[in-house]
Short mmCIF file of C-alpha atoms and ligand atoms in Angstrom, two decimals:
data_model
loop_
_atom_site.label_atom_id
_atom_site.label_comp_id
_atom_site.label_asym_id
_atom_site.label_seq_id
_atom_site.Cartn_x
_atom_site.Cartn_y
_atom_site.Cartn_z
CA MET A 1 34.37 -13.15 -19.68
CA GLN A 2 32.68 -13.83 -23.01
CA PRO A 3 28.75 -13.38 -23.27
CA THR A 4 27.17 -16.27 -22.25
CA PRO A 5 24.66 -17.78 -24.98
CA LYS A 6 21.04 -17.47 -24.06
CA LEU A 7 19.27 -20.39 -24.47
CA TYR A 8 16.00 -18.50 -23.62
CA PHE A 9 16.34 -15.99 -27.00
CA ARG A 10 15.20 -18.78 -28.90
CA ASP A 11 12.92 -20.38 -26.35
CA SER A 12 11.63 -19.34 -23.13
CA SER A 13 9.82 -22.74 -23.16
CA LEU A 14 13.59 -24.74 -22.74
CA LEU A 15 13.26 -25.62 -18.84
CA GLU A 16 16.29 -28.16 -19.09
CA PHE A 17 19.59 -27.80 -20.04
CA SER A 18 23.05 -29.42 -20.16
CA ALA A 19 25.81 -26.98 -20.10
CA THR A 20 29.58 -26.68 -19.21
CA VAL A 21 30.75 -24.86 -15.75
CA ILE A 22 33.59 -22.30 -17.18
CA ASP A 23 34.06 -20.28 -13.89
CA ALA A 24 33.18 -20.77 -10.40
CA ARG A 25 33.78 -18.23 -7.92
CA SER A 26 33.29 -16.62 -4.52
CA SER A 27 32.03 -12.65 -5.07
CA GLU A 28 30.25 -10.31 -2.72
CA ARG A 29 26.50 -11.70 -3.88
CA GLY A 30 27.79 -15.27 -2.96
CA ASP A 31 29.17 -18.48 -4.67
CA CYS A 32 29.15 -16.79 -8.72
CA VAL A 33 28.95 -19.88 -10.74
CA VAL A 34 29.59 -19.21 -15.20
CA LEU A 35 28.52 -21.89 -17.76
CA ASP A 36 29.59 -21.63 -21.63
CA GLN A 37 25.53 -21.59 -22.31
CA THR A 38 22.05 -21.28 -19.71
CA ALA A 39 18.82 -20.90 -20.34
CA PHE A 40 18.26 -19.23 -16.54
CA TYR A 41 17.07 -15.61 -17.31
CA PRO A 42 19.42 -12.61 -15.54
CA THR A 43 17.90 -10.33 -14.07
CA GLY A 44 17.28 -7.09 -16.72
CA GLY A 45 14.26 -5.27 -18.61
CA GLY A 46 12.08 -4.99 -15.69
CA GLN A 47 12.34 -8.49 -15.04
CA PRO A 48 13.65 -10.44 -11.90
CA ASN A 49 15.80 -13.84 -12.15
CA ASP A 50 15.26 -17.34 -12.70
CA ILE A 51 16.10 -19.46 -10.42
CA GLY A 52 16.32 -23.13 -10.44
CA THR A 53 19.19 -26.23 -9.71
CA LEU A 54 22.70 -26.26 -11.22
CA GLY A 55 22.91 -30.03 -10.60
CA GLU A 56 22.64 -30.38 -7.04
CA ALA A 57 23.58 -26.65 -6.18
CA SER A 58 19.94 -23.92 -5.49
CA VAL A 59 20.21 -21.43 -7.93
CA VAL A 60 18.59 -17.68 -6.10
CA ASP A 61 19.53 -15.15 -7.72
CA VAL A 62 20.94 -14.26 -12.06
CA PHE A 63 22.92 -11.26 -12.88
CA GLU A 64 24.48 -10.22 -15.71
CA ASP A 65 27.90 -7.71 -16.44
CA GLU A 66 28.53 -5.17 -18.89
CA ALA A 67 30.23 -8.00 -21.23
CA GLY A 68 27.16 -10.02 -21.15
CA THR A 69 28.46 -13.01 -18.61
CA ILE A 70 26.16 -14.20 -16.82
CA TYR A 71 26.28 -14.83 -13.20
CA HIS A 72 24.65 -17.49 -11.51
CA VAL A 73 24.32 -17.47 -7.94
CA VAL A 74 24.61 -20.58 -6.08
CA GLU A 75 24.18 -22.28 -2.57
CA GLY A 76 26.05 -25.99 -2.01
CA ALA A 77 28.36 -24.96 -4.67
CA GLY A 78 30.76 -27.66 -3.86
CA SER A 79 29.83 -29.72 -6.35
CA LEU A 80 30.53 -27.58 -9.25
CA ASN A 81 34.17 -27.70 -10.12
CA THR A 82 35.17 -26.23 -13.61
CA GLY A 83 35.25 -27.93 -16.77
CA GLN A 84 32.30 -30.09 -15.17
CA THR A 85 28.92 -30.42 -17.18
CA VAL A 86 25.98 -29.81 -15.05
CA THR A 87 22.09 -30.17 -16.00
CA GLY A 88 20.27 -26.73 -15.16
CA ILE A 89 16.83 -26.85 -14.24
CA ILE A 90 13.93 -23.55 -14.33
CA ASP A 91 11.95 -23.25 -11.48
CA ARG A 92 9.02 -23.54 -13.76
CA VAL A 93 5.85 -21.79 -11.65
CA ARG A 94 8.20 -18.21 -11.37
CA ARG A 95 9.11 -18.59 -15.12
CA LEU A 96 5.33 -18.93 -16.41
CA ASP A 97 4.88 -16.05 -13.51
CA HIS A 98 7.03 -14.31 -15.06
CA MET A 99 6.88 -15.43 -18.64
CA GLN A 100 2.58 -13.77 -18.28
CA GLN A 101 3.32 -10.61 -16.72
CA HIS A 102 6.42 -9.58 -19.11
CA SER A 103 4.37 -11.13 -22.62
CA GLY A 104 1.18 -9.56 -21.33
CA GLN A 105 3.41 -5.64 -20.61
CA HIS A 106 3.74 -5.96 -24.30
CA ILE A 107 0.36 -6.17 -24.72
CA LEU A 108 -0.77 -3.92 -23.12
CA SER A 109 1.83 -1.28 -23.84
CA GLN A 110 0.57 -1.36 -27.35
CA ALA A 111 -2.85 -1.43 -26.44
CA PHE A 112 -2.06 2.24 -24.99
CA VAL A 113 -0.52 3.30 -28.10
CA GLN A 114 -3.80 2.34 -30.00
CA ALA A 115 -6.29 3.88 -27.56
CA CYS A 116 -4.66 6.67 -27.19
CA GLY A 117 -1.17 7.09 -28.23
CA ALA A 118 0.38 6.82 -25.07
CA GLU A 119 3.72 5.69 -25.49
CA THR A 120 5.38 3.59 -22.25
CA ARG A 121 8.31 5.22 -20.91
CA SER A 122 9.68 2.40 -18.23
CA PHE A 123 8.36 -1.41 -16.77
CA HIS A 124 8.74 -3.13 -13.71
CA LEU A 125 7.98 -6.49 -12.77
CA GLY A 126 7.47 -6.60 -9.16
CA ALA A 127 6.55 -9.81 -5.92
CA ARG A 128 2.57 -9.26 -6.43
CA THR A 129 1.35 -6.52 -9.78
CA SER A 130 3.61 -4.53 -11.94
CA THR A 131 3.60 -1.28 -13.42
CA ILE A 132 3.68 0.77 -16.40
CA ASP A 133 4.73 4.26 -17.10
CA ILE A 134 2.68 5.64 -20.02
CA GLU A 135 2.90 8.96 -21.18
CA LEU A 136 -0.52 9.92 -20.75
CA GLN A 137 -1.71 13.27 -19.30
CA SER A 138 -4.95 12.78 -17.71
CA PRO A 139 -5.86 9.43 -17.86
CA THR A 140 -10.49 8.48 -17.68
CA SER A 141 -11.95 5.30 -16.36
CA ASP A 142 -13.03 4.72 -20.29
CA LEU A 143 -9.40 4.93 -21.34
CA LEU A 144 -8.29 2.54 -19.12
CA ARG A 145 -11.25 -0.02 -19.93
CA ALA A 146 -10.67 0.69 -23.93
CA ALA A 147 -6.93 -0.89 -23.43
CA GLU A 148 -7.75 -3.21 -21.33
CA ASP A 149 -10.37 -4.60 -23.55
CA ILE A 150 -7.80 -4.55 -26.57
CA ALA A 151 -5.78 -6.04 -24.57
CA ASN A 152 -7.62 -8.78 -23.41
CA ALA A 153 -9.00 -9.14 -27.19
CA VAL A 154 -5.61 -10.30 -28.50
CA VAL A 155 -5.35 -12.80 -25.29
CA PHE A 156 -8.73 -14.33 -26.48
CA GLU A 157 -7.43 -14.34 -30.35
CA ASP A 158 -4.63 -16.33 -28.73
CA ARG A 159 -2.23 -15.30 -31.81
CA PRO A 160 1.60 -16.35 -31.86
CA MET A 161 3.94 -14.40 -30.69
CA ARG A 162 7.50 -15.09 -32.11
CA VAL A 163 11.02 -14.07 -31.68
CA HIS A 164 13.19 -12.58 -34.25
CA LEU A 165 17.04 -12.22 -34.42
CA VAL A 166 17.60 -9.60 -36.71
CA ASN A 167 20.56 -6.91 -37.90
CA GLU A 168 19.99 -2.99 -37.67
CA GLU A 169 18.94 -2.88 -41.11
CA GLU A 170 16.34 -5.72 -40.68
CA ALA A 171 15.04 -4.31 -37.37
CA ALA A 172 15.26 -0.30 -39.45
CA ARG A 173 13.18 -1.87 -41.71
CA LEU A 174 10.12 -3.46 -38.43
CA PRO A 175 7.19 -1.36 -37.25
CA LEU A 176 9.03 -1.45 -33.27
CA ARG A 177 7.52 0.30 -31.33
CA LYS A 178 10.35 1.33 -29.07
CA GLU A 179 13.59 1.95 -30.39
CA SER A 180 16.42 -1.14 -29.75
CA ALA A 181 18.76 -0.52 -26.67
CA VAL A 182 21.54 -2.62 -28.21
CA ARG A 183 23.13 -1.95 -31.44
CA GLY A 184 24.31 -5.13 -33.57
CA ASP A 185 21.86 -8.26 -33.33
CA ILE A 186 18.88 -7.52 -31.74
CA ARG A 187 16.17 -9.39 -30.49
CA VAL A 188 12.35 -8.31 -32.10
CA ILE A 189 9.24 -9.99 -29.79
CA GLU A 190 6.31 -10.30 -32.28
CA VAL A 191 2.85 -10.71 -31.30
CA GLU A 192 1.41 -11.43 -35.01
CA ASP A 193 -0.35 -8.74 -36.60
CA PHE A 194 -0.20 -6.25 -33.14
CA ASP A 195 3.27 -5.65 -31.93
CA TRP A 196 6.87 -5.66 -32.63
CA SER A 197 9.27 -5.24 -29.99
CA PRO A 198 13.42 -5.08 -29.26
CA CYS A 199 13.48 -7.04 -25.84
CA GLY A 200 15.46 -9.43 -23.86
CA GLY A 201 13.28 -10.88 -21.74
CA THR A 202 11.60 -14.87 -21.42
CA HIS A 203 7.88 -13.96 -22.81
CA ALA A 204 4.96 -17.20 -24.06
CA ALA A 205 4.44 -18.69 -27.58
CA ARG A 206 1.20 -17.46 -27.48
CA THR A 207 -1.53 -14.96 -26.04
CA GLY A 208 -3.49 -17.47 -24.86
CA GLN A 209 -0.66 -18.98 -22.38
CA ILE A 210 -0.44 -15.27 -20.91
CA GLY A 211 -3.97 -15.30 -19.76
CA MET A 212 -6.27 -12.15 -18.40
CA ILE A 213 -4.37 -8.28 -18.62
CA ALA A 214 -5.95 -6.64 -15.79
CA ILE A 215 -5.59 -3.02 -14.70
CA ARG A 216 -5.27 -2.81 -10.95
CA SER A 217 -5.02 1.08 -10.30
CA HIS A 218 -3.99 3.89 -11.85
CA GLU A 219 -1.72 7.35 -10.24
CA ARG A 220 -0.29 10.14 -11.33
CA ALA A 221 3.92 9.89 -11.47
CA LYS A 222 5.94 12.19 -12.27
CA LYS A 223 4.00 13.61 -15.53
CA MET A 224 3.54 10.52 -16.88
CA THR A 225 0.32 7.56 -15.57
CA ARG A 226 1.82 4.84 -13.39
CA VAL A 227 -1.05 2.10 -14.70
CA GLU A 228 -0.30 -1.13 -12.25
CA PHE A 229 -1.63 -4.55 -13.30
CA VAL A 230 -1.62 -8.21 -12.92
CA CYS A 231 -2.12 -11.40 -16.05
CA GLY A 232 -2.74 -14.22 -15.83
CA GLY A 233 -2.21 -16.18 -12.43
CA ARG A 234 -1.60 -13.32 -10.88
CA ALA A 235 -4.97 -11.77 -12.32
CA LEU A 236 -7.00 -14.92 -10.96
CA ALA A 237 -6.16 -14.75 -7.44
CA ASP A 238 -5.91 -10.45 -6.84
CA TYR A 239 -9.77 -12.15 -8.64
CA ARG A 240 -10.17 -14.02 -5.96
CA LEU A 241 -8.65 -11.82 -2.83
CA ALA A 242 -11.46 -9.14 -4.10
CA ASN A 243 -14.05 -11.17 -4.60
CA ASN A 244 -13.61 -12.53 -1.12
CA THR A 245 -13.14 -9.42 0.15
CA ALA A 246 -16.37 -7.98 -0.95
CA VAL A 247 -18.45 -10.90 -0.32
CA ALA A 248 -17.04 -10.26 3.72
CA VAL A 249 -18.32 -6.86 3.40
CA ALA A 250 -21.54 -7.76 1.76
CA ARG A 251 -22.39 -10.69 4.86
CA LEU A 252 -22.00 -7.75 6.99
CA PHE A 253 -25.11 -6.18 5.72
CA SER A 254 -27.22 -9.20 4.20
CA ALA A 255 -26.59 -8.26 0.51
CA GLU A 256 -26.23 -9.03 -2.53
CA ARG A 257 -22.09 -8.47 -3.49
CA ASP A 258 -21.91 -5.98 -5.94
CA SER A 259 -24.56 -3.36 -3.50
CA THR A 260 -22.32 -2.96 -1.11
CA PRO A 261 -21.14 0.49 -2.25
CA GLU A 262 -24.34 1.95 -2.21
CA LEU A 263 -25.01 0.38 1.85
CA VAL A 264 -22.07 0.99 2.67
CA ALA A 265 -22.07 5.10 1.79
CA ARG A 266 -25.32 5.34 3.24
CA GLU A 267 -23.91 3.86 6.60
CA ILE A 268 -20.62 5.97 6.96
CA GLN A 269 -24.28 8.84 6.21
CA GLU A 270 -26.34 7.73 8.27
CA ALA A 271 -23.14 7.54 11.34
CA LYS A 272 -22.65 11.04 9.99
CA SER A 273 -25.65 12.51 11.81
CA ASN A 274 -25.85 10.92 14.44
CA LYS A 275 -22.86 11.57 15.44
CA LYS A 276 -24.18 15.21 15.34
CA ARG A 277 -27.27 14.60 17.07
CA ILE A 278 -25.64 13.05 19.70
CA ARG A 279 -23.25 15.76 19.67
CA ASP A 280 -26.62 17.99 20.09
CA LEU A 281 -27.87 15.78 22.76
CA LEU A 282 -25.17 16.01 24.88
CA GLU A 283 -24.78 20.66 24.93
CA LEU A 284 -28.41 19.94 26.17
CA ALA A 285 -27.53 17.24 28.72
CA MET A 286 -24.77 19.46 29.68
CA VAL A 287 -27.01 22.55 30.04
CA ALA A 288 -29.23 20.41 32.40
CA GLU A 289 -26.57 19.19 34.42
CA ALA A 290 -25.29 22.62 34.85
CA SER A 291 -27.65 24.53 35.99
CA GLU A 292 -29.09 21.34 38.48
CA MET A 293 -25.85 21.04 40.10
CA LEU A 294 -26.18 24.80 40.87
CA ALA A 295 -28.83 24.76 41.93
CA GLY A 296 -27.94 22.48 44.82
CA SER A 297 -24.70 24.28 45.42
CA ALA A 298 -24.15 26.88 48.70
CA GLU A 299 -23.65 29.83 48.03
CA SER A 300 -20.72 31.83 49.28
CA GLY A 301 -20.52 35.20 49.15
CA ASP A 302 -21.70 36.31 45.17
CA PHE A 303 -20.90 33.36 43.97
CA LYS A 304 -21.54 29.33 43.99
CA ILE A 305 -18.85 26.58 44.52
CA VAL A 306 -19.89 23.30 42.71
CA HIS A 307 -17.56 20.43 43.11
CA ALA A 308 -18.48 16.74 41.89
CA VAL A 309 -16.24 13.87 41.71
CA PHE A 310 -17.24 11.59 38.66
CA GLU A 311 -16.28 7.65 38.68
CA GLY A 312 -15.43 6.69 34.53
CA ARG A 313 -16.57 9.60 32.97
CA ALA A 314 -14.46 11.26 29.87
CA VAL A 315 -12.26 14.22 31.04
CA GLU A 316 -13.48 16.13 27.62
CA GLU A 317 -16.78 15.83 29.13
CA VAL A 318 -16.18 16.90 32.57
CA ARG A 319 -14.40 20.24 31.13
CA VAL A 320 -16.96 21.31 29.16
CA LEU A 321 -19.64 20.63 32.80
CA ALA A 322 -17.19 22.65 34.12
CA ALA A 323 -17.56 25.70 30.91
CA LYS A 324 -21.36 25.31 30.71
CA ILE A 325 -21.57 25.83 35.23
CA VAL A 326 -19.46 28.94 34.94
CA GLN A 327 -20.75 30.57 31.98
CA ARG A 328 -24.50 29.99 34.28
CA GLU A 329 -23.63 32.00 37.16
CA PRO A 330 -21.14 33.69 38.53
CA SER A 331 -19.74 30.23 40.43
CA ILE A 332 -16.59 27.88 40.69
CA ALA A 333 -16.56 24.65 39.29
CA LEU A 334 -14.06 21.82 40.84
CA LEU A 335 -14.95 18.54 39.26
CA ALA A 336 -13.06 15.15 39.18
CA THR A 337 -13.39 12.48 36.95
CA LYS A 338 -11.80 8.95 38.41
CA ASN A 339 -11.35 5.05 37.44
CA ALA A 340 -8.89 2.52 38.58
CA GLU A 341 -5.47 4.63 37.56
CA ALA A 342 -5.53 7.38 37.79
CA ALA A 343 -7.80 10.96 38.82
CA ARG A 344 -8.66 13.88 36.83
CA LEU A 345 -9.13 17.09 37.75
CA VAL A 346 -10.53 20.36 36.10
CA PHE A 347 -11.13 23.75 37.64
CA ALA A 348 -12.49 26.29 36.15
CA ARG A 349 -14.55 29.79 37.02
CA SER A 350 -16.50 32.07 36.37
CA SER A 351 -14.78 35.41 34.06
CA SER A 352 -16.44 37.87 36.41
CA LEU A 353 -14.75 36.61 39.70
CA ALA A 354 -10.68 36.56 41.38
CA GLN A 355 -9.79 33.10 42.09
CA ASN A 356 -6.09 31.87 40.28
CA MET A 357 -7.39 27.81 39.10
CA GLY A 358 -4.02 27.38 38.19
CA GLN A 359 -2.67 28.27 41.83
CA LEU A 360 -5.33 25.63 43.13
CA LEU A 361 -5.01 23.34 40.98
CA ALA A 362 -1.62 22.24 41.49
CA GLU A 363 -2.09 22.13 44.86
CA ALA A 364 -4.96 19.53 44.29
CA CYS A 365 -2.99 17.80 42.21
CA GLU A 366 0.12 17.45 44.66
CA MET A 367 -1.98 15.51 46.81
CA LEU A 368 -2.98 12.94 44.12
CA GLY A 369 0.67 12.41 43.42
CA GLY A 370 0.79 13.89 39.70
CA ARG A 371 0.82 17.55 38.02
CA GLY A 372 -0.70 19.72 36.47
CA GLY A 373 -1.80 24.11 35.55
CA GLY A 374 -3.54 26.48 33.11
CA LYS A 375 -4.30 29.65 33.38
CA PRO A 376 -6.41 31.50 35.99
CA ASP A 377 -9.66 31.09 35.17
CA LEU A 378 -9.06 27.56 34.05
CA ALA A 379 -6.80 24.22 34.47
CA GLN A 380 -6.85 21.37 33.97
CA GLY A 381 -4.35 17.94 35.85
CA GLY A 382 -4.44 14.75 37.97
CA GLY A 383 -2.50 12.12 39.50
CA PRO A 384 -2.17 8.28 40.47
CA ASN A 385 -3.44 8.57 43.77
CA VAL A 386 -6.69 8.29 42.92
CA GLN A 387 -8.21 7.26 46.44
CA ARG A 388 -7.43 10.62 47.62
CA VAL A 389 -9.02 12.76 45.12
CA GLU A 390 -12.42 13.31 47.20
CA GLU A 391 -10.25 14.68 49.63
CA ALA A 392 -8.31 16.89 47.20
CA ILE A 393 -11.38 18.28 45.79
CA ARG A 394 -12.97 18.48 49.78
CA ASP A 395 -10.06 21.08 50.24
CA ALA A 396 -10.05 23.01 46.62
CA ALA A 397 -13.73 23.99 47.87
CA GLU A 398 -12.02 24.78 51.42
CA LYS A 399 -9.71 26.99 50.01
CA THR A 400 -12.28 28.87 47.46
CA LYS A 401 -14.18 29.68 50.71
CA ALA A 402 -11.98 31.54 52.44
CA SER A 403 -9.95 33.38 49.85
ZN1 ZN B 1 9.23 -8.35 -23.41
#
């Protein structure tokens, strides 16, 4: 197949064209149509394809093979036959969006060269944002801001963007930002008095059409810096999103939009110190509760047996309480906490005693229809038979006395 002449090469604003079908066939990507010329951009150079219509059929994908033949993947291809003349219409919104992002990339790439000599190594035009990978080891906010300022100044000046179709010799005389990947005839995109780049993509006619160029974020990527950016309509959509988020956060504080970072930081700090204070108070409360429980418990020889069933208390808290009890004086703590679904048991003993809590707890858990175990001095478990938990604790207390 021959290379397909690309109408967008001369004029990216051409959105409607006439062409003759020279081939129509099925492929693994779907029904494909080849035309004698096309204004549809095929995926390549970091830029996704155009979509649109060919006669009655929808163009859902466009790709180019190594020979330069462009294939239009269409739905409803039954209406297209070889030899037929068709009208192609490019989806305007998607084309404009891609033109804004791609043209913005040329300008941002040159802006980074001017701000810090950082060359662009790759470009990706994504569905929501785009990225360039630039030769920059240590990015700073000031540097990124400087490049962004240079780029937007070029937009605000509404400079012409021109297409030059030149041969290699002519190209060699132009101040190209990067070497051409193609031989022979080379297409060069000029941003007046700013940037010259060999490129096959679709571009704006003037920089004003690109709209705002905004850097969203940056990250290190393979010894380079990956810069995420949005242009034009995407920059407006992203600003709205960011503004809505900031306003929503500010409303929670009944504050001005831009004062929230300090307010949020203060809240986080306060929550941290409150958490520590709660931990300290809980510790004090546990010590007091342990003393009180020990005071009200029966002696069995030279140790005390403390038992209790709590409602809906966190098992972690019950475990701390058990530890406090057995640390204070020679004792065995047989504690449980229950809710509608399950009962949890924590058995503990002082280190001076010899009873096996693991064994005792395993037997109690059996009554609850569950399982559990642990070490001789501390064991934990539970089961679903909530109604038997008091009985299980009483039983364990009896066994302890007998031992
Ligand atoms: Zn380009």
